[in-house]
PDB file of C-alpha atoms in Angstrom:
ATOM      1  CA  MET A   2    -135.857 -34.588  58.204  1.00 45.00           C
ATOM      2  CA  ALA A   3    -137.576 -31.890  60.218  1.00 44.00           C
ATOM      3  CA  GLY A   4    -138.206 -28.374  59.223  1.00 48.00           C
ATOM      4  CA  SER A   5    -136.080 -25.474  60.563  1.00 51.00           C
ATOM      5  CA  SER A   6    -138.837 -24.007  62.666  1.00 50.00           C
ATOM      6  CA  ASP A   7    -139.387 -27.338  63.999  1.00 66.00           C
ATOM      7  CA  VAL A   8    -135.828 -27.908  64.938  1.00 74.00           C
ATOM      8  CA  ALA A   9    -135.763 -24.555  66.816  1.00 79.00           C
ATOM      9  CA  GLY A  10    -138.620 -25.458  68.834  1.00 82.00           C
ATOM     10  CA  LEU A  11    -137.447 -29.045  69.441  1.00 86.00           C
ATOM     11  CA  GLU A  12    -134.138 -27.439  70.701  1.00 86.00           C
ATOM     12  CA  GLU A  13    -135.844 -25.106  73.017  1.00 87.00           C
ATOM     13  CA  SER A  14    -137.959 -27.738  74.288  1.00 86.00           C
ATOM     14  CA  PHE A  15    -135.038 -29.922  74.967  1.00 87.00           C
ATOM     15  CA  ARG A  16    -133.124 -26.991  76.850  1.00 88.00           C
ATOM     16  CA  LYS A  17    -136.346 -26.211  79.069  1.00 86.00           C
ATOM     17  CA  PHE A  18    -136.731 -29.803  80.259  1.00 86.00           C
ATOM     18  CA  ALA A  19    -132.867 -30.266  80.841  1.00 87.00           C
ATOM     19  CA  VAL A  20    -132.801 -27.576  83.178  1.00 87.00           C
ATOM     20  CA  TYR A  21    -136.055 -28.415  85.038  1.00 86.00           C
ATOM     21  CA  GLY A  22    -135.573 -29.187  88.733  1.00 83.00           C
ATOM     22  CA  ASP A  23    -131.600 -28.699  88.633  1.00 81.00           C
ATOM     23  CA  THR A  24    -130.370 -25.266  89.728  1.00 80.00           C
ATOM     24  CA  LYS A  25    -126.759 -26.306  88.334  1.00 81.00           C
ATOM     25  CA  ALA A  26    -128.042 -27.501  84.855  1.00 81.00           C
ATOM     26  CA  THR A  27    -126.817 -25.670  81.910  1.00 84.00           C
ATOM     27  CA  GLY A  28    -129.413 -26.959  79.361  1.00 82.00           C
ATOM     28  CA  GLN A  29    -126.927 -28.942  77.353  1.00 87.00           C
ATOM     29  CA  GLU A  30    -127.473 -32.338  78.821  1.00 88.00           C
ATOM     30  CA  MET A  31    -130.659 -34.044  80.023  1.00 90.00           C
ATOM     31  CA  THR A  32    -130.987 -36.424  82.665  1.00 89.00           C
ATOM     32  CA  GLY A  33    -133.016 -39.894  82.599  1.00 89.00           C
ATOM     33  CA  LYS A  34    -135.490 -38.338  84.889  1.00 89.00           C
ATOM     34  CA  ASN A  35    -136.125 -35.191  82.690  1.00 89.00           C
ATOM     35  CA  TRP A  36    -136.163 -37.413  79.609  1.00 90.00           C
ATOM     36  CA  ALA A  37    -139.012 -39.480  81.035  1.00 89.00           C
ATOM     37  CA  LYS A  38    -140.690 -36.417  82.192  1.00 88.00           C
ATOM     38  CA  LEU A  39    -140.597 -34.888  78.579  1.00 87.00           C
ATOM     39  CA  CYS A  40    -141.948 -38.142  77.256  1.00 87.00           C
ATOM     40  CA  LYS A  41    -144.827 -38.357  79.654  1.00 87.00           C
ATOM     41  CA  GLU A  42    -145.896 -34.568  79.356  1.00 86.00           C
ATOM     42  CA  CYS A  43    -145.370 -34.239  75.681  1.00 86.00           C
ATOM     43  CA  LYS A  44    -147.618 -37.384  75.185  1.00 85.00           C
ATOM     44  CA  VAL A  45    -144.643 -39.372  73.569  1.00 85.00           C
ATOM     45  CA  MET A  46    -145.658 -42.113  76.124  1.00 84.00           C
ATOM     46  CA  ASP A  47    -149.038 -43.466  75.424  1.00 84.00           C
ATOM     47  CA  GLY A  48    -149.183 -46.319  77.717  1.00 79.00           C
ATOM     48  CA  LYS A  49    -149.700 -48.777  74.736  1.00 82.00           C
ATOM     49  CA  GLY A  50    -147.161 -48.420  72.043  1.00 84.00           C
ATOM     50  CA  VAL A  51    -144.573 -46.638  74.036  1.00 87.00           C
ATOM     51  CA  THR A  52    -144.521 -47.240  77.978  1.00 88.00           C
ATOM     52  CA  GLY A  53    -142.239 -45.873  80.607  1.00 88.00           C
ATOM     53  CA  THR A  54    -139.959 -48.788  80.288  1.00 89.00           C
ATOM     54  CA  ASP A  55    -139.553 -48.238  76.536  1.00 89.00           C
ATOM     55  CA  VAL A  56    -138.462 -44.677  77.356  1.00 89.00           C
ATOM     56  CA  ASP A  57    -135.921 -45.835  79.787  1.00 91.00           C
ATOM     57  CA  ILE A  58    -134.347 -48.461  77.530  1.00 91.00           C
ATOM     58  CA  VAL A  59    -134.052 -45.866  74.808  1.00 91.00           C
ATOM     59  CA  PHE A  60    -132.316 -43.374  77.060  1.00 90.00           C
ATOM     60  CA  SER A  61    -129.969 -46.170  78.165  1.00 91.00           C
ATOM     61  CA  LYS A  62    -129.254 -47.147  74.328  1.00 90.00           C
ATOM     62  CA  VAL A  63    -128.533 -43.740  73.238  1.00 91.00           C
ATOM     63  CA  LYS A  64    -126.376 -42.359  76.086  1.00 87.00           C
ATOM     64  CA  GLY A  65    -122.873 -43.432  76.229  1.00 84.00           C
ATOM     65  CA  LYS A  66    -121.635 -46.316  78.434  1.00 86.00           C
ATOM     66  CA  THR A  67    -120.453 -44.428  81.543  1.00 89.00           C
ATOM     67  CA  ALA A  68    -122.506 -41.340  80.904  1.00 88.00           C
ATOM     68  CA  ARG A  69    -125.584 -40.542  82.982  1.00 90.00           C
ATOM     69  CA  VAL A  70    -126.796 -37.675  80.667  1.00 89.00           C
ATOM     70  CA  ILE A  71    -127.632 -37.139  76.939  1.00 90.00           C
ATOM     71  CA  GLY A  72    -126.929 -34.413  74.681  1.00 89.00           C
ATOM     72  CA  TYR A  73    -129.007 -32.883  72.032  1.00 88.00           C
ATOM     73  CA  GLU A  74    -127.794 -35.130  69.491  1.00 90.00           C
ATOM     74  CA  GLU A  75    -128.466 -38.206  71.631  1.00 90.00           C
ATOM     75  CA  PHE A  76    -131.825 -36.799  72.200  1.00 90.00           C
ATOM     76  CA  LYS A  77    -132.700 -36.580  68.609  1.00 90.00           C
ATOM     77  CA  LYS A  78    -131.592 -40.156  68.122  1.00 91.00           C
ATOM     78  CA  ALA A  79    -133.825 -41.142  71.076  1.00 90.00           C
ATOM     79  CA  LEU A  80    -136.802 -39.587  69.388  1.00 89.00           C
ATOM     80  CA  GLU A  81    -135.838 -41.344  66.286  1.00 90.00           C
ATOM     81  CA  GLU A  82    -135.853 -44.795  68.038  1.00 88.00           C
ATOM     82  CA  LEU A  83    -139.398 -44.079  69.759  1.00 89.00           C
ATOM     83  CA  ALA A  84    -141.076 -42.601  66.569  1.00 88.00           C
ATOM     84  CA  PRO A  85    -141.947 -45.858  64.949  1.00 88.00           C
ATOM     85  CA  LYS A  86    -143.241 -47.381  68.208  1.00 87.00           C
ATOM     86  CA  ARG A  87    -145.542 -44.297  68.914  1.00 85.00           C
ATOM     87  CA  PHE A  88    -146.612 -43.910  65.332  1.00 87.00           C
ATOM     88  CA  LYS A  89    -147.336 -47.230  63.926  1.00 87.00           C
ATOM     89  CA  GLY A  90    -148.160 -47.520  60.319  1.00 84.00           C
ATOM     90  CA  LYS A  91    -146.267 -44.354  59.335  1.00 88.00           C
ATOM     91  CA  SER A  92    -142.850 -44.329  57.649  1.00 88.00           C
ATOM     92  CA  LYS A  93    -139.807 -43.411  59.622  1.00 86.00           C
ATOM     93  CA  GLU A  94    -139.556 -40.063  58.315  1.00 88.00           C
ATOM     94  CA  GLU A  95    -143.463 -39.344  58.829  1.00 89.00           C
ATOM     95  CA  ALA A  96    -143.372 -40.939  62.329  1.00 88.00           C
ATOM     96  CA  TYR A  97    -140.347 -38.669  63.393  1.00 87.00           C
ATOM     97  CA  GLU A  98    -142.039 -35.521  62.108  1.00 88.00           C
ATOM     98  CA  SER A  99    -144.996 -36.569  64.156  1.00 86.00           C
ATOM     99  CA  ILE A 100    -142.858 -37.046  67.301  1.00 87.00           C
ATOM    100  CA  CYS A 101    -141.069 -33.720  66.808  1.00 87.00           C
ATOM    101  CA  GLN A 102    -144.311 -31.927  66.575  1.00 86.00           C
ATOM    102  CA  LEU A 103    -145.369 -33.565  69.864  1.00 86.00           C
ATOM    103  CA  VAL A 104    -142.405 -32.346  71.407  1.00 85.00           C
ATOM    104  CA  ALA A 105    -141.688 -28.887  69.798  1.00 85.00           C
ATOM    105  CA  GLY A 106    -142.480 -25.764  71.820  1.00 81.00           C
ATOM    106  CA  LYS A 107    -143.398 -27.611  75.015  1.00 82.00           C
ATOM    107  CA  GLU A 108    -142.073 -26.911  78.493  1.00 80.00           C
ATOM    108  CA  PRO A 109    -142.351 -28.496  81.678  1.00 79.00           C
ATOM    109  CA  THR A 110    -145.269 -28.173  84.108  1.00 78.00           C
ATOM    110  CA  ASN A 111    -145.421 -28.515  87.795  1.00 75.00           C
ATOM    111  CA  VAL A 112    -147.807 -31.421  88.129  1.00 65.00           C
ATOM    112  CA  GLY A 113    -148.992 -32.190  91.524  1.00 67.00           C
ATOM    113  CA  VAL A 114    -147.788 -28.956  93.292  1.00 68.00           C
ATOM    114  CA  THR A 115    -150.090 -28.170  96.137  1.00 70.00           C
ATOM    115  CA  LYS A 116    -152.026 -25.089  96.261  1.00 71.00           C
ATOM    116  CA  ALA A 117    -152.799 -23.138  99.300  1.00 68.00           C
ATOM    117  CA  THR A 118    -156.640 -23.273 100.220  1.00 65.00           C
ATOM    118  CA  THR A 119    -158.191 -20.031 101.316  1.00 66.00           C
ATOM    119  CA  GLY A 120    -161.819 -21.195 101.790  1.00 71.00           C
ATOM    120  CA  GLY A 121    -164.128 -21.878 104.590  1.00 73.00           C
ATOM    121  CA  ALA A 122    -162.441 -23.089 107.858  1.00 75.00           C
ATOM    122  CA  VAL A 123    -158.912 -22.015 106.870  1.00 73.00           C
ATOM    123  CA  ASP A 124    -159.858 -18.427 106.784  1.00 74.00           C
ATOM    124  CA  ARG A 125    -161.702 -18.696 110.165  1.00 75.00           C
ATOM    125  CA  LEU A 126    -158.939 -20.542 111.830  1.00 74.00           C
ATOM    126  CA  THR A 127    -156.097 -18.078 110.711  1.00 73.00           C
ATOM    127  CA  ASP A 128    -157.918 -14.811 111.077  1.00 76.00           C
ATOM    128  CA  THR A 129    -155.766 -13.266 114.026  1.00 75.00           C
ATOM    129  CA  THR A 130    -158.554 -10.715 114.903  1.00 78.00           C
ATOM    130  CA  LYS A 131    -160.650 -13.489 116.431  1.00 79.00           C
ATOM    131  CA  TYR A 132    -157.928 -14.823 118.689  1.00 78.00           C
ATOM    132  CA  THR A 133    -158.447 -14.297 122.465  1.00 80.00           C
ATOM    133  CA  GLY A 134    -156.504 -14.691 125.532  1.00 78.00           C
ATOM    134  CA  SER A 135    -152.766 -15.140 125.433  1.00 73.00           C
ATOM    135  CA  HIS A 136    -152.939 -16.162 121.771  1.00 75.00           C
ATOM    136  CA  LYS A 137    -153.980 -12.722 120.977  1.00 75.00           C
ATOM    137  CA  GLU A 138    -150.845 -11.223 122.284  1.00 75.00           C
ATOM    138  CA  ARG A 139    -148.834 -13.086 119.648  1.00 76.00           C
ATOM    139  CA  PHE A 140    -149.896 -10.767 116.943  1.00 77.00           C
ATOM    140  CA  ASP A 141    -149.702  -7.042 116.443  1.00 78.00           C
ATOM    141  CA  GLU A 142    -152.674  -4.764 115.112  1.00 75.00           C
ATOM    142  CA  SER A 143    -152.013  -5.628 111.387  1.00 77.00           C
ATOM    143  CA  GLY A 144    -152.103  -9.403 112.164  1.00 73.00           C
ATOM    144  CA  LYS A 145    -148.443  -9.843 111.827  1.00 78.00           C
ATOM    145  CA  GLY A 146    -146.850 -12.235 114.192  1.00 77.00           C
ATOM    146  CA  LYS A 147    -144.413 -10.761 116.911  1.00 77.00           C
ATOM    147  CA  GLY A 148    -142.230 -13.746 116.960  1.00 76.00           C
ATOM    148  CA  LYS A 149    -140.347 -14.837 120.057  1.00 73.00           C
ATOM    149  CA  SER A 150    -141.719 -11.794 122.031  1.00 67.00           C
ATOM    150  CA  GLY A 151    -145.109 -12.861 121.327  1.00 66.00           C
ATOM    151  CA  ARG A 152    -144.650 -16.339 122.509  1.00 66.00           C
ATOM    152  CA  GLU A 153    -142.510 -16.007 125.671  1.00 70.00           C
ATOM    153  CA  ASN A 154    -142.569 -13.789 128.754  1.00 73.00           C
ATOM    154  CA  ILE A 155    -139.370 -11.798 128.568  1.00 72.00           C
ATOM    155  CA  VAL A 156    -138.077 -10.938 131.741  1.00 77.00           C
ATOM    156  CA  ASP A 157    -137.405  -7.138 132.320  1.00 73.00           C
ATOM    157  CA  THR A 158    -134.201  -6.801 134.272  1.00 77.00           C
ATOM    158  CA  SER A 159    -134.242  -3.095 134.402  1.00 76.00           C
ATOM    159  CA  GLY A 160    -135.155  -2.865 138.130  1.00 76.00           C
ATOM    160  CA  TYR A 161    -138.275  -1.096 137.647  1.00 76.00           C
ATOM    161  CA  VAL A 162    -141.934  -2.323 138.500  1.00 77.00           C
ATOM    162  CA  GLY A 163    -143.835  -3.575 135.381  1.00 71.00           C
ATOM    163  CA  ALA A 164    -146.249  -0.626 134.514  1.00 75.00           C
ATOM    164  CA  TYR A 165    -143.923   2.159 136.081  1.00 79.00           C
ATOM    165  CA  LYS A 166    -144.303   5.358 134.015  1.00 81.00           C
ATOM    166  CA  ASN A 167    -141.091   7.016 135.141  1.00 81.00           C
ATOM    167  CA  ALA A 168    -138.688   4.212 134.138  1.00 80.00           C
ATOM    168  CA  GLY A 169    -135.374   5.188 133.131  1.00 77.00           C
ATOM    169  CA  THR A 170    -135.529   8.718 134.782  1.00 82.00           C
ATOM    170  CA  TYR A 171    -133.603   7.972 138.079  1.00 79.00           C
ATOM    171  CA  ASP A 172    -130.203   9.245 136.525  1.00 79.00           C
ATOM    172  CA  ALA A 173    -131.878  12.527 135.460  1.00 80.00           C
ATOM    173  CA  LYS A 174    -133.300  13.126 138.994  1.00 80.00           C
ATOM    174  CA  VAL A 175    -130.393  12.274 141.055  1.00 80.00           C
ATOM    175  CA  LYS A 176    -127.271  14.380 140.301  1.00 73.00           C
ATOM    176  CA  LYS A 177    -124.111  12.804 141.117  1.00 63.00           C
TER     177      LYS A 177
END
């Protein structure tokens, strides 16, 4: 049905979506969550002809009874099932070609990932050179935090007074 270059792109998209979000995934099997993500991002789901419910039903239909994942062959069957719903008025073959073109070559995106803001008040509030008092002591000259030594008063149990210049020289002066 599909051209050879189309099949390669389709299989590549399947593998990329199959491993998305799962560090242990091999790319041979796709979960229902990743199938739904693929359908949403590749615009297979249009909200009218193909809805999220349709996508879930087709996934359940093509997978095995006890299976929780689908392989590449089931993936192609699922696309065949959705093609006539997505492209009404086209023949089965044309609809399958069209749906393959939607999916081929696509890869998952990180939608909704929060970016760190670096403007206005955030810069002013995180600039360690403007800190005063005890907060100033928590950072070194480069602005890097000192960790625990910057937060707590660490007690010196050496026996010498705080700013004594000759600390640690007693043993050298007194010969035993």
